[in-house]
């Protein structure tokens, strides 16, 4: 079986909120080659945006990681059957309990008025998400979205 992606990209940028819109636009520009439906494109951007926002808000908070190492690693792949796979990775503190983190309304930032709905939004607006994390090493969120013909 040939699992090589038909196309792919990788970019690394500082985990700063000024880069949220960059990430949305990068994801959007990458899937433009599929000529996606407007609603599906909007869903993808929303999901990518939640994952990137999580890196910006949570991944490095309370750590001693120096600013220049606080990065978002965004990768995209196009696979057969109009399947787009994005990964949003960080080298931050990681998530101790992924199952709990993915539950609707779970947040460690209630004081900052976060609603704990980011992972739920990512699940809702994609076909599948996969979260892996190593405490002290970082987190990877993979978003799978198949675009209709
Ligand atoms: N990249 C990450 N690194 C470390 N912790 C994370 C990361 N992403 C998510 N988390 C943890 O998972 C929790 C749940 O994330 P989720 O996006 O669902 O909610 P939230 O970010 O707290 O709130 P909202 O997304 O609604 O603003 C977060 O509160 C945080 O503790
Ligand atoms: Mg969030």
Short mmCIF file of C-alpha atoms and ligand atoms in Angstrom, two decimals:
data_model
loop_
_atom_site.label_atom_id
_atom_site.label_comp_id
_atom_site.label_asym_id
_atom_site.label_seq_id
_atom_site.Cartn_x
_atom_site.Cartn_y
_atom_site.Cartn_z
CA UNK A 1 0.00 0.00 0.00
CA UNK A 2 1.29 3.43 -0.92
CA UNK A 3 0.93 5.76 2.08
CA UNK A 4 3.15 8.52 0.74
CA UNK A 5 1.33 11.84 0.84
CA UNK A 6 0.52 13.49 -2.46
CA UNK A 7 1.67 16.80 -1.07
CA UNK A 8 2.83 18.20 2.23
CA UNK A 9 4.24 21.18 4.06
CA UNK A 10 5.79 21.98 7.40
CA UNK A 11 6.27 25.30 9.11
CA UNK A 12 7.49 26.43 12.50
CA UNK A 13 6.56 29.74 14.07
CA UNK A 14 6.55 31.36 17.52
CA UNK A 15 3.64 30.42 19.79
CA UNK A 16 2.25 33.94 19.84
CA UNK A 17 -1.35 34.91 19.35
CA UNK A 18 -0.36 37.16 16.46
CA UNK A 19 0.29 33.92 14.54
CA UNK A 20 -3.18 32.41 14.99
CA UNK A 21 -4.47 33.93 11.79
CA UNK A 22 -1.29 32.93 9.99
CA UNK A 23 -1.95 29.28 10.91
CA UNK A 24 -5.55 29.50 9.71
CA UNK A 25 -4.48 31.04 6.43
CA UNK A 26 -1.64 28.54 5.92
CA UNK A 27 -4.02 25.60 6.38
CA UNK A 28 -6.55 27.24 4.12
CA UNK A 29 -3.99 28.02 1.41
CA UNK A 30 -2.66 24.47 1.49
CA UNK A 31 -6.04 22.83 0.85
CA UNK A 32 -6.93 25.40 -1.82
CA UNK A 33 -5.53 22.95 -4.39
CA UNK A 34 -8.58 20.75 -3.65
CA UNK A 35 -10.92 23.61 -4.46
CA UNK A 36 -12.79 22.85 -1.21
CA UNK A 37 -16.36 23.70 -0.36
CA UNK A 38 -16.59 26.95 1.58
CA UNK A 39 -18.21 25.37 4.64
CA UNK A 40 -15.65 22.56 4.78
CA UNK A 41 -12.84 25.07 4.51
CA UNK A 42 -14.31 27.11 7.35
CA UNK A 43 -14.57 23.97 9.50
CA UNK A 44 -10.93 23.12 8.87
CA UNK A 45 -9.78 26.62 9.78
CA UNK A 46 -11.79 26.51 12.99
CA UNK A 47 -10.25 23.18 14.02
CA UNK A 48 -6.68 24.26 13.19
CA UNK A 49 -7.26 27.50 15.02
CA UNK A 50 -8.34 25.69 18.22
CA UNK A 51 -5.28 23.45 18.15
CA UNK A 52 -2.89 26.35 17.56
CA UNK A 53 -4.60 28.47 20.22
CA UNK A 54 -4.07 25.64 22.70
CA UNK A 55 -0.34 25.70 22.04
CA UNK A 56 -0.26 29.47 22.44
CA UNK A 57 -2.34 29.46 25.62
CA UNK A 58 -1.36 26.25 27.41
CA UNK A 59 1.73 24.49 26.09
CA UNK A 60 4.38 26.77 27.55
CA UNK A 61 2.45 28.46 30.36
CA UNK A 62 4.19 28.21 33.70
CA UNK A 63 7.31 26.62 32.18
CA UNK A 64 10.82 28.02 32.06
CA UNK A 65 11.12 27.33 28.35
CA UNK A 66 12.79 30.42 26.83
CA UNK A 67 10.75 32.50 24.37
CA UNK A 68 12.78 31.46 21.34
CA UNK A 69 11.93 27.79 21.99
CA UNK A 70 8.20 28.41 22.32
CA UNK A 71 7.12 27.22 18.92
CA UNK A 72 4.19 25.81 17.01
CA UNK A 73 5.05 23.16 14.44
CA UNK A 74 2.31 22.99 11.84
CA UNK A 75 2.35 20.27 9.19
CA UNK A 76 -0.16 19.42 6.50
CA UNK A 77 -0.50 16.42 4.21
CA UNK A 78 -2.82 15.61 1.38
CA UNK A 79 -3.55 11.94 0.97
CA UNK A 80 -5.49 9.93 -1.53
CA UNK A 81 -9.24 10.47 -1.54
CA UNK A 82 -9.09 14.19 -0.74
CA UNK A 83 -8.01 13.48 2.82
CA UNK A 84 -6.16 16.32 4.53
CA UNK A 85 -4.18 15.55 7.66
CA UNK A 86 -2.81 18.40 9.75
CA UNK A 87 -0.63 18.13 12.78
CA UNK A 88 -0.13 20.84 15.35
CA UNK A 89 2.79 20.11 17.64
CA UNK A 90 4.60 21.83 20.46
CA UNK A 91 7.61 21.21 22.65
CA UNK A 92 5.86 22.34 25.80
CA UNK A 93 4.76 20.84 29.08
CA UNK A 94 2.52 18.15 27.65
CA UNK A 95 -0.84 16.85 28.85
CA UNK A 96 -0.90 14.43 31.78
CA UNK A 97 -4.39 13.06 31.21
CA UNK A 98 -5.47 13.26 27.58
CA UNK A 99 -8.82 11.56 28.14
CA UNK A 100 -9.77 14.14 30.73
CA UNK A 101 -8.43 17.05 28.64
CA UNK A 102 -10.64 15.97 25.73
CA UNK A 103 -13.84 15.99 27.79
CA UNK A 104 -16.27 18.78 26.98
CA UNK A 105 -15.97 21.65 29.46
CA UNK A 106 -12.70 20.41 30.98
CA UNK A 107 -10.25 23.27 31.30
CA UNK A 108 -7.24 24.07 33.45
CA UNK A 109 -7.80 27.76 32.74
CA UNK A 110 -11.24 28.38 34.21
CA UNK A 111 -9.85 31.49 35.91
CA UNK A 112 -8.98 32.92 32.50
CA UNK A 113 -12.54 32.26 31.36
CA UNK A 114 -11.70 29.42 28.99
CA UNK A 115 -14.67 27.21 28.32
CA UNK A 116 -12.90 23.88 27.85
CA UNK A 117 -14.50 23.31 24.47
CA UNK A 118 -11.45 23.38 22.19
CA UNK A 119 -11.03 19.63 21.74
CA UNK A 120 -14.78 19.21 21.34
CA UNK A 121 -14.77 21.82 18.59
CA UNK A 122 -11.84 20.07 16.85
CA UNK A 123 -13.75 16.76 16.96
CA UNK A 124 -16.94 18.35 15.70
CA UNK A 125 -15.36 20.10 12.74
CA UNK A 126 -13.15 17.25 11.52
CA UNK A 127 -13.63 13.54 10.82
CA UNK A 128 -11.20 12.43 13.52
CA UNK A 129 -8.54 13.78 15.82
CA UNK A 130 -5.61 12.01 17.47
CA UNK A 131 -3.86 13.45 20.47
CA UNK A 132 -0.53 12.22 21.77
CA UNK A 133 1.52 13.82 24.49
CA UNK A 134 4.57 13.28 26.64
CA UNK A 135 4.65 15.29 29.84
CA UNK A 136 7.68 17.58 29.77
CA UNK A 137 8.23 16.92 26.05
CA UNK A 138 5.22 18.22 24.22
CA UNK A 139 1.94 17.47 22.53
CA UNK A 140 0.80 16.53 19.05
CA UNK A 141 -2.73 16.97 17.76
CA UNK A 142 -3.57 15.41 14.41
CA UNK A 143 -6.66 16.55 12.57
CA UNK A 144 -8.14 14.41 9.79
CA UNK A 145 -10.56 15.93 7.34
CA UNK A 146 -11.88 14.45 4.12
CA UNK A 147 -13.11 16.97 1.59
CA UNK A 148 -16.09 16.10 -0.56
CA UNK A 149 -15.83 16.02 -4.37
N1 LIG B 1 -0.90 21.91 23.59
C1 LIG B 1 -1.26 21.77 24.89
N2 LIG B 1 -0.31 21.70 25.85
C2 LIG B 1 -0.65 21.54 27.15
N3 LIG B 1 -1.92 21.44 27.60
C3 LIG B 1 -2.92 21.50 26.69
C4 LIG B 1 -2.64 21.68 25.29
N4 LIG B 1 -3.83 21.68 24.64
C5 LIG B 1 -4.78 21.52 25.57
N5 LIG B 1 -4.25 21.41 26.81
C6 LIG B 1 -4.99 21.17 28.06
O1 LIG B 1 -6.26 20.61 27.74
C7 LIG B 1 -7.31 21.39 28.32
C8 LIG B 1 -8.53 21.33 27.42
O2 LIG B 1 -8.28 22.00 26.17
P1 LIG B 1 -9.50 22.66 25.38
O3 LIG B 1 -8.98 23.32 24.18
O4 LIG B 1 -10.58 21.63 25.22
O5 LIG B 1 -10.08 23.74 26.43
P2 LIG B 1 -9.43 25.16 26.84
O6 LIG B 1 -8.31 25.51 25.93
O7 LIG B 1 -9.11 25.09 28.29
O8 LIG B 1 -10.65 26.13 26.62
P3 LIG B 1 -11.18 26.73 25.19
O9 LIG B 1 -10.47 25.96 24.11
O10 LIG B 1 -12.66 26.48 25.19
O11 LIG B 1 -10.80 28.18 25.22
C9 LIG B 1 -6.70 22.76 28.51
O12 LIG B 1 -7.35 23.49 29.54
C10 LIG B 1 -5.25 22.43 28.88
O13 LIG B 1 -5.13 22.07 30.23
MG1 LIG B 2 -8.53 25.42 23.87
#
